[in-house]
Short mmCIF file of C-alpha atoms in Angstrom, two decimals:
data_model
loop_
_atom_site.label_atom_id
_atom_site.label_comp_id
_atom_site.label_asym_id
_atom_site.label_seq_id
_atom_site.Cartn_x
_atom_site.Cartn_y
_atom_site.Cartn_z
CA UNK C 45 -23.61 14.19 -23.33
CA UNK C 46 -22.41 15.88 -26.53
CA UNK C 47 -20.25 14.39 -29.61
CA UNK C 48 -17.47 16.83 -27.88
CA UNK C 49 -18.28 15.66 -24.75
CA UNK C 50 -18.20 12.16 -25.46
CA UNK C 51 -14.48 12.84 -27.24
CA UNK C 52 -13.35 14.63 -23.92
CA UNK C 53 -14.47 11.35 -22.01
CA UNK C 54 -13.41 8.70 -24.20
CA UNK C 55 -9.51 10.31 -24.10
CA UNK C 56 -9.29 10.78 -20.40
CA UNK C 57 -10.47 7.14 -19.94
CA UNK C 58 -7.66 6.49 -22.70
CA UNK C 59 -5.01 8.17 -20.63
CA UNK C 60 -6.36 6.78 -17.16
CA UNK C 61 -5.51 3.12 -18.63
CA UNK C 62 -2.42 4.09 -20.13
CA UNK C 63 -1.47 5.51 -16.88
CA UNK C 64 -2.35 2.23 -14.99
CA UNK C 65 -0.65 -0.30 -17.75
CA UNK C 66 2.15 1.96 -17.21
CA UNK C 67 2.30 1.76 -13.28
CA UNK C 68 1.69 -1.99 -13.81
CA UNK C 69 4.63 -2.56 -16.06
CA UNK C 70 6.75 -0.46 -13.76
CA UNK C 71 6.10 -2.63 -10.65
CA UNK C 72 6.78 -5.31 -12.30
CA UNK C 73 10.13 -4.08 -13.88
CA UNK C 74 10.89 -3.10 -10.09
CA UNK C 75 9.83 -6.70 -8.57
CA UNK C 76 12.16 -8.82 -11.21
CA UNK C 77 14.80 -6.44 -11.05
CA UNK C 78 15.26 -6.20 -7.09
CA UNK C 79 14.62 -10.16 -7.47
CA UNK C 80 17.01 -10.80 -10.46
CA UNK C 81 19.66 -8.17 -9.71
CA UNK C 82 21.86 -9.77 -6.75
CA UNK C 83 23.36 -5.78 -5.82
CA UNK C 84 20.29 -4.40 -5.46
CA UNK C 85 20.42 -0.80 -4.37
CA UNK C 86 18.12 1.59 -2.39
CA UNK C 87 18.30 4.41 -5.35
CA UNK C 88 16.56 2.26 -7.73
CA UNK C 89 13.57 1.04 -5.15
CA UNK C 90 13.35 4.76 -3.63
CA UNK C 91 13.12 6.02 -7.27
CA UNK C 92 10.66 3.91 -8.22
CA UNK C 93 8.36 4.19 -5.65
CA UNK C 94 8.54 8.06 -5.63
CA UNK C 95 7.86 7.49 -9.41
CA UNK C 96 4.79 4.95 -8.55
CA UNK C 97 3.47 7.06 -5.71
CA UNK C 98 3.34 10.61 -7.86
CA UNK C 99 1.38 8.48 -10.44
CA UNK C 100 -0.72 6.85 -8.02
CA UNK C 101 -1.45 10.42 -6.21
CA UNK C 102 -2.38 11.94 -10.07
CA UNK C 103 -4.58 8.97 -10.80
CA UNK C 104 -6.58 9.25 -7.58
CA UNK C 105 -6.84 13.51 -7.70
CA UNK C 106 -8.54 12.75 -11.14
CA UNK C 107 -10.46 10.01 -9.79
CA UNK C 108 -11.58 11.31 -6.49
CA UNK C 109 -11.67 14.99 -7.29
CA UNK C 110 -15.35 15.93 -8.29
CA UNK C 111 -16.49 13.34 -5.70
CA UNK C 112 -18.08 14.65 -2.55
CA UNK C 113 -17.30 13.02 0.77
CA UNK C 114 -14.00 11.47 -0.67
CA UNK C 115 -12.14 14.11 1.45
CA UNK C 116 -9.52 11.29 2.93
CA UNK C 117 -8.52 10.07 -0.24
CA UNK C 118 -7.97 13.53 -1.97
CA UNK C 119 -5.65 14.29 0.89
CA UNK C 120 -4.17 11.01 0.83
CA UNK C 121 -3.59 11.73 -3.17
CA UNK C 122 -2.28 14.93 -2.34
CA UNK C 123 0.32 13.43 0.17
CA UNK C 124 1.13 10.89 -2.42
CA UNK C 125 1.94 13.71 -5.23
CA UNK C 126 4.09 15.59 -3.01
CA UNK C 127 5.96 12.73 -1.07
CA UNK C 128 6.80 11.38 -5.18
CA UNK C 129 7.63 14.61 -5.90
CA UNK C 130 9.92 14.93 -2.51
CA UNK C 131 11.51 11.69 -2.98
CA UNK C 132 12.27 12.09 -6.65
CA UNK C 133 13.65 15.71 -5.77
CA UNK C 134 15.44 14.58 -2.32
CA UNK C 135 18.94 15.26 -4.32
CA UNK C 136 17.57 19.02 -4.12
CA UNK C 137 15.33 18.83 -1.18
CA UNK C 138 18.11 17.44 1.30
CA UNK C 139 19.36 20.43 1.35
CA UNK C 140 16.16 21.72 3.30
CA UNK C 141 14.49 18.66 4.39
CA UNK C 142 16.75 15.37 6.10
CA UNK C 143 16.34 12.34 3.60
CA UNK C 144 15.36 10.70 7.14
CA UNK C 145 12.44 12.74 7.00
CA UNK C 146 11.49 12.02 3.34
CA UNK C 147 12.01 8.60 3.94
CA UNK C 148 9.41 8.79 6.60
CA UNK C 149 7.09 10.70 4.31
CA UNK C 150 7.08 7.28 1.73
CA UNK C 151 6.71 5.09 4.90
CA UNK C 152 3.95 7.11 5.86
CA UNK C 153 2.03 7.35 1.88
CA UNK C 154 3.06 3.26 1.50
CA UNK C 155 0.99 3.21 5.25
CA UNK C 156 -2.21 5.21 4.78
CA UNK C 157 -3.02 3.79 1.43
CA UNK C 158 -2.68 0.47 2.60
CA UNK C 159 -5.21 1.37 5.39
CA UNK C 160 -6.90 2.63 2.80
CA UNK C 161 -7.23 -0.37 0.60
CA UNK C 162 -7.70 -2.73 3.24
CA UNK C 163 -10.54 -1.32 4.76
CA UNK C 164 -12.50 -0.61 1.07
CA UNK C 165 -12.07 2.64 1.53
CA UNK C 166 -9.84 2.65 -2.13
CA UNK C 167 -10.44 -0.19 -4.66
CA UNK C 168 -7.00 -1.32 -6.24
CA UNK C 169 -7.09 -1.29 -9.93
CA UNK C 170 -9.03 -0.45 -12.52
CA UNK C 171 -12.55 -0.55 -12.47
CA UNK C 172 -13.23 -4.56 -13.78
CA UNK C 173 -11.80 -5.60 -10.72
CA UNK C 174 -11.46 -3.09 -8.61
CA UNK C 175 -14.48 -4.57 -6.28
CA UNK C 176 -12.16 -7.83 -5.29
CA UNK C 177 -12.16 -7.27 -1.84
CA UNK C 178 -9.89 -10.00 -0.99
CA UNK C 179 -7.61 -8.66 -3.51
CA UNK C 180 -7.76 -5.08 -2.22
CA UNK C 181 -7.48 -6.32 0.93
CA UNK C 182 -3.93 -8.39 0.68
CA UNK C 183 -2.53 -5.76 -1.28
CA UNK C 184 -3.44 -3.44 1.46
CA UNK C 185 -2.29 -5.36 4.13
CA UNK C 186 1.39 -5.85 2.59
CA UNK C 187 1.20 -2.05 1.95
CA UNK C 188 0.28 -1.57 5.33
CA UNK C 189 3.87 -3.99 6.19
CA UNK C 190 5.72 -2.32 3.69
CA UNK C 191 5.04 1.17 5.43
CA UNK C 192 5.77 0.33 8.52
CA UNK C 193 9.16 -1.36 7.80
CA UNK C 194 10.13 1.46 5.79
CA UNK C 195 9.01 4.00 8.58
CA UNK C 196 10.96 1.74 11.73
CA UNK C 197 13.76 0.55 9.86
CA UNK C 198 17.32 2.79 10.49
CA UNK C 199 17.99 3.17 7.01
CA UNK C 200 15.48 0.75 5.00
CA UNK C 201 18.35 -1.12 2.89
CA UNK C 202 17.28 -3.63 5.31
CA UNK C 203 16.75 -7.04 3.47
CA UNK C 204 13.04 -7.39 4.59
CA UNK C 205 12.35 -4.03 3.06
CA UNK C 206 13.49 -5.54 0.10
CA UNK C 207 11.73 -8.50 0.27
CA UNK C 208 8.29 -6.95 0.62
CA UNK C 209 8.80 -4.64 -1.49
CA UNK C 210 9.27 -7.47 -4.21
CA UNK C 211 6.29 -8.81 -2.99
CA UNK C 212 4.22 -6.46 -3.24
CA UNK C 213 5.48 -5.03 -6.42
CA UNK C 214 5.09 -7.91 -8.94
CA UNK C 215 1.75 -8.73 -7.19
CA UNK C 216 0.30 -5.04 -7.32
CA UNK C 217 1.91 -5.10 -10.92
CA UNK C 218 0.26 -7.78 -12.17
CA UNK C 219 -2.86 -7.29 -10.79
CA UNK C 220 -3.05 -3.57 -12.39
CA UNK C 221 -2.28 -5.08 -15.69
CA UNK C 222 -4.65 -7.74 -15.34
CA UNK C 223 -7.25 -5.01 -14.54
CA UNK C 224 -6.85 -3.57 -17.51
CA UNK C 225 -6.38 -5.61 -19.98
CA UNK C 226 -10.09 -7.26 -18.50
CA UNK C 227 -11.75 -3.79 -18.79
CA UNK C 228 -10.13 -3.57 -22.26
CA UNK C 229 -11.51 -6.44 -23.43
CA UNK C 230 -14.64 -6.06 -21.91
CA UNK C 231 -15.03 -2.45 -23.23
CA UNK C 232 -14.16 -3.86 -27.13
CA UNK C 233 -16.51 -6.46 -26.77
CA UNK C 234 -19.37 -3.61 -25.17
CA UNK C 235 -18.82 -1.53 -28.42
CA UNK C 236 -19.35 -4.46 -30.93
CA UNK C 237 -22.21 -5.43 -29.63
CA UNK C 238 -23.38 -1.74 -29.98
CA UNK C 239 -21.84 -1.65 -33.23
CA UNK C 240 -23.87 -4.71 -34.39
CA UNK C 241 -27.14 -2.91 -32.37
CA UNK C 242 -27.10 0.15 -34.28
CA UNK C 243 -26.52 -1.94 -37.53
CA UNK C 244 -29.16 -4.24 -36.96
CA UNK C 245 -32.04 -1.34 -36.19
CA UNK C 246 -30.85 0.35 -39.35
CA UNK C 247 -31.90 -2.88 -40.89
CA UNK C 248 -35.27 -2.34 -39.10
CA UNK C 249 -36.09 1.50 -39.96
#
């Protein structure tokens, strides 16, 4: 791999943990403030979770992309994208598509990808943890909770929706943020330990 190459690399894994610190923070925003905020309303949650889902659906197509037999996932980051974009747009969309409808689209994203994690078939997180399968496998299993209350539910304002959603949200946050701020770490501490490599076997030549 080239000097270019390398640069290219290095800045996409940049902006891939940006991205996740930034869907960690926002979950965790969204957990406190449907747990602090005694009227909460069903904008803010169905804003943020169009808002989470888009990212999440970006962060997989870059992921999952180049990889061969990863078909399910690219189509369930596809579905992700466009239900984000659908429920961020639904002031627009409504006009075409019934909210009821878009409302079962999120249901149905919240659903598959917490099949999805559950089963192993996506690991949660960044890559320093993403291989906890009991972690990937809670998380799933509240997804999996979360989508089907949203998808049964008459209007999902319904308290439990709320509830789980809570759930869910300050424990995915703070898991994503834990994730990477371990591969951070671990990553600085990789390159000094190069650094100091390549220093000592210029001592040597």
């Amino acid at each position: 791999m080239g000097e270019a190459e390398n640069k290219e690399h290095d800045l996409g894994h940049e902006i891939g943990l940006g991205i996740t610190i930034l869907r960690g923070l926002m979950l965790i925003v969204l957990g406190l403030s449907l747990l602090l905020i005694p009227d909460k309303t069903y904008r803010m949650l169905v804003n943020a979770m169009g808002i989470y889902w888009l990212m999440t659906g970006i962060v997989l197509i870059r992921r999952h992309a180049h990889a061969r037999g990863n078909r399910l996932l690219l189509a369930a980051a596809i579905a992700a994208v466009l239900t984000g974009l659908l429920v961020l747009g639904r002031g627009v969309s409504r006009q075409w598509l019934a909210e009821v409808w878009v409302k079962g689209l999120l249901g149905g994203v919240i659903l598959l990808n917490g099949i999805l994690h559950a089963t192993a078939q996506s690991r949660f997180g960044r890559g320093a943890l993403r291989g906890r399968p009991l972690v990937n496998v809670l998380l799933g299993l509240i997804e999996i909770v979360l989508g089907v209350l949203v998808l049964v539910t008459p209007t999902g304002r319904e308290p439990i929706v709320f509830s789980i959603a809570i759930v869910w949200s300050l424990l995915a946050g703070g898991f994503l943020l834990v994730g990477a701020v371990v591969q951070w770490l671990q990553e600085r501490r990789q390159q000094r330990l190069d650094q100091a490599a390549e220093q000592l076997s210029l001592i040597h030549i």
